[in-house]
């Protein structure tokens, strides 16, 4: 086992814990929500989140991450690392969820 | 790095393959039953999840639905064929396509807060035109079925490469497994199992890819060195061959694949209104690492100087071939198979759920509005089986995987510009919309056949867009987007699915 493999396994485990915690929170919220909401769906507030700058940043970052592999082989491991981060961020999304 | 050292790992029996496929389905079946009892009471819950999906499940399900066998296997295949340029042209438009939904979703969620399907939008937008709605409905149904069959094909490629399972049997087992659990909870099941699948697609994939590099003497440095020796252009992201070879066509096709897909519109109306923008933004950005991570396997294929013939003739098998032949521990090979199965299952159940909403709203409720809630509920469920059966029949006919994907994208491209203009440009009229779609197919498809993907795709986009604009100039009318909301109120009686009746 190489240090990279050990590191990614540990990070994967930590991200999984976060994901599972978030998933249970999301599932229990959905159940609670269902029990409280028997009426027709109401129109909620619009989502006013700004998105242009984050979208441009995400697109540019993805291209840079791929290009970096051609600059130094160590960046081969950046993709797997970010995949773990994706999983962690989904876990965080359950906690970040807000009603308004 | 000698490709003769790549030997299939022993013990990968067909029995193990079937156990993984069915076992994963059984777990989801138990979960689906729990979801059905807790969250699904009527067709409204089944097809739109009571519009209560939050950010976490929203992001998880959008990523899982968008992570096709395409993203998992073709990222490796495109890297294998074109180097980093192939990966870049495959990955960058993929995440962007999801985020491109944001402005369109914001408009329609605001104007049609009680919407269900994009065909229903076309129906209201174009003066209750059954032709306009029919064009969109047909495109959506066609797209959903192709989505299912492409992923069935993906599963069959992996299971036949890794476990030597007959690909036809793998296809049938997959559809039966997915539909068995999708049948119960509809969109809620798709969302909750899809989010679990997103975990399967990310963490095990990352661990497997790093493990593969760890097994190669010299690791990433050795692999990248061999790739540079094979062709330095493989390590550049600016190779124009990849752009003209498939990148530009794929970029438009991916955009069409999201915008002209009910699977995503269903999410737009099912996610809580205040989380729609955030969900698609997060999902697009967080999707990126998945194909980037798995694309690294393509570099190993180059380093080992594999040829398509070495891996069974189809380059999409390069990832599964490397994982099953490089000497990984058994458990990691199984983890990789679960990555593929998760990607395929979540896309198929998402597409089936999308199909159920089309059948309920755009067919049954429109043409037989007096259909009882109970009958509607069962018709909605049955439509998922019909869609699956059609997809299986086509897959078993033995079409080529890559050609199939590109053909799907090309067809969906015909509706892309007219649909976007219908949402954002009030001067788009019915004749322009229908004419744009029909003419672009009639003229663009032959051009596609004669001059290839790039000319064909650009022609379809140009013809469809120009037709809409010319029709708007010749017959100037201005649609008040506020009418969508008014129509929603008026049609609430005949289109709204009762939320009061439990089934």
XYZ file of C-alpha atoms in Angstrom:
603
model
C 0.000 0.000 0.000
C 1.397 3.341 -1.029
C 1.010 6.566 0.979
C -1.332 7.884 -1.722
C -3.600 4.856 -1.379
C -3.653 5.097 2.419
C -4.359 8.833 2.297
C -7.214 8.510 -0.216
C -8.744 5.643 1.776
C -8.734 7.696 4.999
C -10.149 10.742 3.276
C -12.757 8.541 1.614
C -13.783 7.193 4.999
C -14.098 10.682 6.477
C -16.135 11.880 3.513
C -18.365 8.832 3.857
C -19.066 9.631 7.517
C -20.066 13.159 6.501
C -22.204 11.832 3.658
C -24.013 9.297 5.835
C -24.682 11.893 8.538
C -26.072 14.266 5.920
C -28.130 11.549 4.262
C -29.864 10.619 7.521
C -30.550 14.271 8.241
C -32.029 14.715 4.764
C -34.151 11.565 5.052
C -35.519 12.509 8.471
C -36.262 16.046 7.221
C -38.190 14.604 4.266
C -40.246 12.426 6.610
C -40.952 15.269 9.024
C -41.798 17.523 6.120
C -44.257 14.991 4.734
C -46.007 14.540 8.072
C -46.428 18.293 8.485
C -47.461 19.047 4.915
C -50.819 17.630 3.864
C -51.946 20.655 1.939
C -51.352 21.561 -1.696
C -47.852 22.679 -2.509
C -47.407 26.374 -1.938
C -45.332 28.704 -4.068
C -42.163 29.419 -2.161
C -39.697 32.245 -2.387
C -37.556 32.407 -5.495
C -34.006 31.297 -5.424
C -31.983 34.465 -5.738
C -28.578 32.799 -5.575
C -26.028 34.345 -7.939
C -24.565 31.840 -10.300
C -22.579 33.340 -13.196
C -19.248 33.749 -11.398
C -19.361 30.329 -9.664
C -20.259 28.643 -12.978
C -17.358 30.299 -14.823
C -15.032 29.399 -11.955
C -16.146 25.737 -11.943
C -15.749 25.370 -15.713
C -12.312 27.003 -15.709
C -11.159 24.950 -12.719
C -12.130 21.667 -14.385
C -10.028 22.538 -17.437
C -7.082 23.603 -15.266
C -7.201 20.381 -13.209
C -6.983 18.294 -16.391
C -4.223 20.462 -17.869
C -2.158 20.149 -14.678
C -1.767 16.394 -15.289
C 0.346 17.304 -18.295
C 2.436 19.672 -16.169
C 3.308 17.299 -13.330
C 2.286 13.629 -12.901
C 1.466 14.212 -9.230
C -1.741 15.912 -10.388
C -3.033 12.523 -11.543
C -4.159 12.163 -7.921
C -6.040 15.477 -7.910
C -9.033 13.933 -9.729
C -9.548 11.177 -7.132
C -9.033 13.703 -4.328
C -11.708 15.988 -5.769
C -14.054 13.016 -6.255
C -13.799 12.420 -2.507
C -14.461 16.136 -1.986
C -17.603 15.834 -4.151
C -18.932 13.191 -1.806
C -18.118 15.304 1.249
C -19.816 18.345 -0.286
C -23.019 16.378 -0.882
C -22.978 15.502 2.815
C -22.517 19.188 3.628
C -25.367 20.104 1.254
C -27.828 18.322 3.552
C -26.761 20.577 6.427
C -26.554 23.700 4.263
C -30.114 23.208 3.038
C -32.297 26.079 4.112
C -35.964 26.829 3.888
C -35.363 30.324 2.464
C 4.914 -1.565 -18.878
C 4.180 -4.538 -21.043
C 0.625 -5.305 -21.977
C 1.353 -9.006 -21.866
C 1.609 -8.584 -18.083
C -2.082 -7.697 -17.973
C -3.846 -10.888 -16.992
C -7.443 -11.236 -15.946
C -7.859 -11.614 -12.191
C -9.068 -15.145 -11.383
C -12.357 -15.674 -9.559
C -14.421 -13.134 -11.511
C -17.153 -15.647 -12.220
C -20.527 -14.960 -13.860
C -22.202 -15.986 -10.567
C -20.392 -13.176 -8.753
C -21.448 -10.733 -11.456
C -25.111 -11.718 -11.211
C -24.925 -11.566 -7.405
C -23.675 -7.971 -7.544
C -26.332 -6.898 -10.024
C -29.231 -8.503 -8.208
C -27.894 -7.867 -4.684
C -27.651 -4.125 -5.301
C -31.200 -4.187 -6.651
C -32.488 -6.069 -3.600
C -31.002 -3.489 -1.236
C -32.690 -0.710 -3.205
C -35.923 -2.720 -3.258
C -36.016 -2.738 0.550
C -35.267 0.996 0.604
C -37.902 1.660 -2.072
C -40.527 -0.142 -0.007
C -39.693 1.989 3.031
C -39.849 5.145 0.903
C -43.179 4.133 -0.611
C -44.745 3.613 2.803
C -43.384 6.852 4.220
C -43.507 9.340 1.358
C -45.662 8.198 -1.555
C -49.430 8.497 -1.277
C -50.564 9.406 -4.784
C -49.452 10.162 -8.325
C -48.428 13.668 -7.293
C -45.901 12.211 -4.843
C -44.884 9.542 -7.348
C -43.979 11.892 -10.188
C -43.043 15.171 -8.487
C -42.171 14.220 -4.865
C -44.620 16.851 -3.595
C -42.052 19.486 -4.747
C -40.174 18.978 -1.484
C -36.742 17.723 -2.567
C -34.048 19.682 -0.724
C -30.497 20.671 -1.617
C -28.719 17.477 -0.487
C -30.977 15.027 -2.281
C -31.275 17.455 -5.196
C -27.524 17.627 -5.756
C -27.087 13.889 -5.178
C -29.806 12.880 -7.594
C -28.845 15.322 -10.377
C -25.246 14.068 -10.250
C -26.321 10.424 -10.229
C -28.758 10.852 -13.104
C -26.153 12.730 -15.158
C -23.406 10.213 -14.427
C -24.154 7.784 -17.220
C -22.047 4.866 -18.271
C -20.916 7.677 -20.595
C -19.218 9.633 -17.841
C -17.777 6.579 -16.140
C -16.445 4.672 -19.134
C -16.205 7.178 -21.960
C -14.042 9.519 -19.895
C -11.438 6.730 -19.850
C -12.148 5.926 -23.502
C -11.777 9.515 -24.737
C -8.534 9.909 -22.768
C -7.320 6.631 -24.219
C -8.090 7.802 -27.741
C -7.140 11.514 -27.636
C -5.081 12.009 -24.467
C -5.821 14.918 -22.095
C -7.469 16.907 -24.908
C -10.037 14.132 -25.227
C -10.644 14.191 -21.491
C -10.973 17.987 -21.443
C -13.426 18.069 -24.350
C -15.419 15.313 -22.724
C -15.433 16.715 -19.181
C -15.722 20.503 -19.476
C -19.020 20.634 -21.448
C -20.448 17.846 -19.275
C -20.603 19.863 -16.043
C -21.426 23.064 -17.909
C -24.493 21.404 -19.458
C -25.968 20.896 -15.981
C -25.250 24.475 -14.938
C -26.676 25.805 -18.218
C -30.086 24.728 -16.965
C -30.023 27.407 -14.266
C -31.341 30.434 -16.208
C -33.983 28.337 -17.995
C -35.043 26.607 -14.797
C -35.382 29.941 -12.997
C -37.686 31.306 -15.687
C -39.969 28.288 -15.811
C -40.061 27.650 -12.074
C -41.108 31.274 -11.579
C -43.638 31.314 -14.420
C -44.978 27.787 -13.942
C -44.521 27.047 -10.246
C -47.004 24.173 -10.458
C -45.474 22.650 -13.610
C -44.673 19.008 -14.187
C -43.196 18.543 -17.652
C -41.466 20.558 -20.357
C -44.037 19.279 -22.884
C -46.736 20.832 -20.719
C -44.830 24.118 -20.955
C -44.863 23.842 -24.774
C -48.593 23.128 -24.647
C -49.309 26.280 -22.651
C -46.684 28.421 -24.372
C -48.019 27.731 -27.865
C -51.728 28.288 -27.364
C -52.566 24.755 -26.257
C -51.118 23.383 -29.476
C -51.156 19.605 -29.416
C -48.685 19.596 -32.307
C -46.077 21.671 -30.424
C -46.614 19.659 -27.256
C -46.547 16.444 -29.277
C -43.197 17.300 -30.877
C -41.690 17.900 -27.436
C -43.363 14.840 -25.916
C -42.096 12.564 -28.680
C -38.575 13.973 -28.359
C -38.675 13.452 -24.597
C -39.932 9.880 -24.861
C -37.359 9.076 -27.502
C -34.626 10.647 -25.375
C -35.653 8.761 -22.247
C -35.710 5.422 -24.058
C -32.299 6.071 -25.596
C -31.008 7.098 -22.168
C -32.151 3.757 -20.759
C -30.774 1.670 -23.590
C -27.393 3.417 -23.633
C -26.957 2.667 -19.951
C -28.137 -0.903 -20.416
C -25.508 -1.240 -23.096
C -22.922 0.236 -20.713
C -23.735 -2.301 -18.029
C -23.594 -5.156 -20.495
C -20.141 -4.040 -21.731
C -18.746 -4.042 -18.184
C -20.343 -7.278 -17.059
C -19.218 -9.117 -20.182
C -15.663 -7.673 -19.945
C -15.154 -8.302 -16.230
C -17.274 -11.403 -15.507
C -17.591 -13.021 -18.956
C -21.368 -12.776 -18.618
C -23.401 -12.998 -21.814
C -24.142 -9.316 -22.520
C -27.701 -10.103 -23.551
C -28.449 -11.779 -20.238
C -26.774 -8.891 -18.373
C -29.058 -6.460 -20.211
C -32.223 -8.292 -19.205
C -31.112 -8.760 -15.578
C -30.281 -5.049 -15.294
C -33.643 -3.760 -16.517
C -35.604 -6.231 -14.394
C -33.567 -5.259 -11.319
C -33.922 -1.497 -11.788
C -37.614 -1.526 -12.665
C -38.378 -3.806 -9.731
C -37.303 -1.178 -7.217
C -38.250 1.920 -9.264
C -41.822 0.634 -9.458
C -42.467 1.333 -5.791
C -41.542 4.869 -4.929
C -41.265 6.735 -8.225
C -39.314 9.977 -8.005
C -38.648 9.728 -4.262
C -37.086 6.287 -4.773
C -35.065 7.563 -7.704
C -33.834 10.517 -5.643
C -32.928 8.586 -2.512
C -31.317 5.600 -4.222
C -29.627 7.933 -6.713
C -28.006 9.881 -3.896
C -26.629 6.634 -2.460
C -25.377 5.804 -5.945
C -23.515 9.115 -6.000
C -21.516 7.915 -2.993
C -20.788 4.682 -4.892
C -19.678 6.630 -7.952
C -17.316 8.921 -6.048
C -15.532 7.284 -3.096
C -14.950 3.753 -4.476
C -13.995 5.234 -7.862
C -11.343 7.456 -6.258
C -9.913 4.583 -4.218
C -9.838 2.211 -7.206
C -8.081 4.712 -9.481
C -5.402 5.475 -6.886
C -4.986 1.730 -6.202
C -4.435 1.062 -9.915
C -1.663 3.697 -10.085
C -0.179 2.298 -6.868
C 0.193 -1.128 -8.488
C 2.193 0.192 -11.425
C 5.955 0.355 -10.773
C 6.869 4.050 -10.705
C 3.218 5.068 -10.243
C 1.865 8.182 -11.896
C 5.315 9.417 -12.927
C 6.010 6.233 -14.885
C 2.599 6.274 -16.543
C 2.808 9.912 -17.593
C 6.386 9.327 -18.823
C 5.212 6.460 -21.028
C 2.312 8.535 -22.332
C 4.714 11.348 -23.265
C 6.953 8.807 -24.997
C 4.013 7.439 -26.984
C 3.002 10.923 -28.162
C 3.702 14.232 -26.339
C 0.444 15.631 -27.750
C -1.440 13.241 -25.455
C -0.430 15.454 -22.508
C -1.761 18.652 -24.032
C -5.316 19.925 -23.638
C -5.084 22.083 -26.752
C -5.001 19.389 -29.440
C -7.551 20.589 -32.059
C -8.040 17.048 -33.363
C -10.068 16.156 -30.273
C -12.215 19.272 -30.660
C -13.037 18.588 -34.302
C -13.025 14.803 -33.866
C -15.806 14.746 -31.277
C -15.516 17.639 -28.791
C -17.618 20.362 -30.463
C -20.351 17.934 -31.492
C -20.429 16.425 -28.030
C -20.554 19.840 -26.327
C -23.781 20.807 -28.137
C -25.129 17.297 -27.749
C -24.580 17.362 -23.994
C -26.331 20.709 -23.734
C -29.272 19.278 -25.670
C -29.183 16.191 -23.534
C -29.949 18.202 -20.419
C -32.169 20.989 -21.755
C -34.229 18.611 -23.905
C -34.615 15.953 -21.234
C -37.659 15.573 -19.002
C -35.510 13.764 -16.433
C -33.958 17.133 -15.526
C -37.127 19.213 -15.943
C -38.845 16.855 -13.569
C -36.167 17.740 -11.012
C -36.624 21.468 -11.714
C -40.255 21.223 -10.608
C -39.693 18.679 -7.848
C -36.929 20.495 -5.977
C -38.026 23.126 -3.477
C -38.309 26.428 -5.374
C -35.713 28.168 -3.244
C -33.073 25.485 -3.927
C -33.320 25.079 -7.704
C -30.468 27.413 -8.699
C -28.210 26.206 -5.932
C -28.896 22.545 -6.741
C -27.969 22.785 -10.419
C -24.942 24.957 -9.649
C -23.590 22.566 -7.034
C -24.422 19.493 -9.113
C -22.625 20.805 -12.204
C -19.525 21.839 -10.278
C -19.391 18.697 -8.115
C -19.907 16.420 -11.110
C -16.570 17.445 -12.657
C -14.229 15.347 -10.488
C -15.990 12.061 -11.364
C -15.016 11.834 -15.065
C -11.667 13.514 -14.364
C -10.854 10.817 -11.800
C -11.953 7.898 -14.004
C -10.385 9.438 -17.104
C -6.954 8.741 -15.599
C -7.450 5.054 -16.433
C -7.254 6.027 -20.102
C -3.675 7.254 -19.575
C -2.772 3.785 -18.294
C -4.248 2.274 -21.461
C -1.942 4.521 -23.521
C 1.059 3.745 -21.314
C 0.535 0.001 -21.781
C 0.099 0.571 -25.534
C -3.215 -1.237 -25.565
C -5.125 -1.372 -28.835
C -8.891 -1.613 -29.310
C -8.387 -5.225 -30.402
C -6.709 -6.014 -27.041
C -9.813 -4.932 -25.133
C -12.497 -6.545 -27.241
C -12.805 -4.001 -30.050
C -14.760 -1.271 -28.221
C -12.652 1.446 -26.563
C -15.272 2.087 -23.880
C -14.052 -1.184 -22.349
C -10.589 0.257 -21.615
C -11.422 1.153 -18.003
C -13.050 -2.169 -17.075
C -10.246 -4.030 -18.880
C -7.459 -2.302 -16.938
C -9.208 -2.700 -13.591
C -9.874 -6.400 -14.135
C -6.438 -7.213 -15.608
C -3.884 -5.192 -13.653
C -3.899 -7.346 -10.529
C -6.093 -5.340 -8.165
C -7.351 -7.018 -5.011
C -10.684 -8.714 -5.575
C -12.607 -6.257 -3.393
C -11.455 -3.274 -5.452
C -12.545 -4.880 -8.711
C -15.962 -5.408 -7.172
C -15.922 -1.760 -6.038
C -15.279 -0.654 -9.627
C -18.126 -2.816 -10.918
C -20.394 -1.226 -8.312
C -19.346 2.201 -9.631
C -20.557 1.236 -13.102
C -23.713 -0.432 -11.813
C -24.516 2.618 -9.666
C -24.100 4.929 -12.648
C -26.276 2.758 -14.847
C -28.982 2.037 -12.263
C -29.395 5.644 -11.169
C -29.654 6.940 -14.724
C -32.146 4.266 -15.723
C -34.380 4.782 -12.700
C -34.177 8.565 -13.172
C -35.140 8.215 -16.836
C -37.976 5.827 -15.973
C -39.254 8.312 -13.436
C -39.084 11.049 -16.085
C -41.031 8.840 -18.475
C -43.725 8.247 -15.864
C -44.270 12.014 -15.527
C -44.572 12.394 -19.317
C -47.142 9.625 -19.531
C -49.160 10.947 -16.571
C -49.258 14.620 -17.591
C -48.724 14.793 -21.337
C -50.677 11.746 -22.390
C -53.188 10.505 -19.831
C -54.164 13.788 -18.138
C -54.269 15.687 -21.430
C -56.222 13.221 -23.523
C -58.221 11.474 -20.801
C -58.550 14.081 -18.041
C -61.318 12.173 -16.286
C -59.052 9.201 -15.586
C -59.375 8.263 -11.927
C -56.450 8.730 -9.561
C -56.106 4.990 -9.018
C -56.050 4.210 -12.758
C -53.619 7.058 -13.407
C -51.320 5.767 -10.700
C -51.139 2.294 -12.239
C -50.809 3.573 -15.814
C -47.949 5.789 -14.649
C -46.187 2.809 -13.108
C -46.864 0.553 -16.096
C -45.313 3.127 -18.451
C -41.940 2.531 -16.781
C -42.112 -1.152 -17.725
C -43.118 -0.381 -21.294
C -40.198 2.058 -21.681
C -37.805 -0.534 -20.250
C -39.074 -3.277 -22.556
C -38.662 -1.099 -25.649
C -35.119 -0.162 -24.600
C -34.180 -3.808 -23.982
C -35.517 -4.836 -27.369
C -33.363 -2.207 -29.087
C -30.232 -3.085 -27.092
C -30.608 -6.770 -27.869
C -30.558 -5.876 -31.554
C -26.811 -5.185 -31.043
C -26.175 -1.507 -31.939
C -22.695 0.069 -31.487
C -22.321 1.967 -28.175
C -20.443 5.078 -29.327
C -22.500 5.559 -32.486
C -25.646 5.202 -30.423
C -24.609 7.986 -28.062
C -23.711 10.411 -30.823
C -26.926 9.667 -32.721
C -28.970 10.405 -29.598
C -27.237 13.704 -29.115
C -27.708 14.728 -32.721
C -31.453 14.111 -32.642
C -31.912 15.988 -29.394
C -29.924 18.891 -30.811
C -32.792 19.643 -33.224
C -35.034 20.780 -30.380
C -32.362 22.600 -28.350
C -32.474 26.110 -29.875
C -36.254 26.277 -30.457
C -36.871 25.199 -26.858
C -34.432 27.716 -25.380
C -35.935 30.486 -27.519
C -39.437 29.464 -26.477
C -38.416 29.969 -22.857
C -36.430 33.188 -23.152
C -37.706 34.952 -26.323
C -41.369 36.034 -26.255
C -41.453 36.473 -30.049
C -40.990 32.739 -30.659
C -44.218 31.512 -32.267
C -45.816 28.128 -32.849
C -44.958 27.867 -36.547
C -41.339 28.810 -35.908
C -41.040 26.305 -33.087
C -42.527 23.347 -34.918
C -40.948 24.336 -38.250
C -37.535 24.725 -36.630
C -37.578 21.228 -35.208
C -39.016 19.560 -38.306
C -36.852 21.387 -40.876
C -33.656 20.870 -38.915
C -34.330 17.140 -38.852
C -35.382 16.955 -42.510
C -32.401 18.971 -43.793
C -29.864 18.518 -41.025
C -30.012 14.746 -40.737
C -29.081 14.099 -44.396
C -26.235 16.640 -44.007
C -25.203 14.736 -40.899
C -25.155 11.504 -42.888
C -23.173 12.993 -45.781
C -20.739 15.394 -44.098
C -20.404 13.870 -40.628
C -21.013 14.847 -37.005
C -19.632 18.384 -36.917
C -21.297 19.758 -40.060
C -24.474 17.866 -39.253
C -24.735 19.221 -35.701
C -23.944 22.824 -36.631
C -26.429 22.626 -39.521
C -29.189 21.341 -37.248
C -28.531 24.141 -34.742
C -28.401 26.820 -37.447
C -31.515 25.620 -39.314
C -33.627 25.237 -36.180
C -32.586 28.647 -34.804
C -32.922 30.491 -38.134
C -36.391 29.038 -38.726
C -37.616 30.326 -35.364
C -36.215 33.811 -36.067
C -37.567 33.980 -39.638
C -41.021 32.858 -38.467
C -40.946 35.534 -35.759
C -40.137 38.212 -38.355
C -42.791 37.039 -40.838
C -45.507 36.609 -38.236
C -44.785 38.952 -35.355
C -46.575 38.001 -32.167
C -45.446 38.562 -28.622
C -46.233 36.025 -25.947
C -46.761 37.380 -22.456
C -44.866 34.971 -20.211
C -47.200 36.009 -17.410
C -49.886 34.049 -19.281
C -48.144 30.846 -18.265
C -48.954 31.543 -14.630
C -52.532 32.551 -15.492
C -53.010 29.397 -17.573
C -51.653 27.338 -14.736
C -54.370 28.736 -12.489
C -57.072 28.148 -15.120
C -55.965 24.633 -15.961
C -55.445 23.659 -12.357
C -58.763 21.848 -12.342
C -58.036 19.612 -15.317
C -54.288 19.141 -15.066
C -53.645 19.100 -11.350
C -53.365 15.698 -9.861
C -55.335 15.413 -6.702
C -53.169 15.564 -3.638
C -55.970 14.508 -1.364
C -56.596 10.984 -2.549
C -54.361 8.292 -1.193
C -53.791 5.227 -3.297
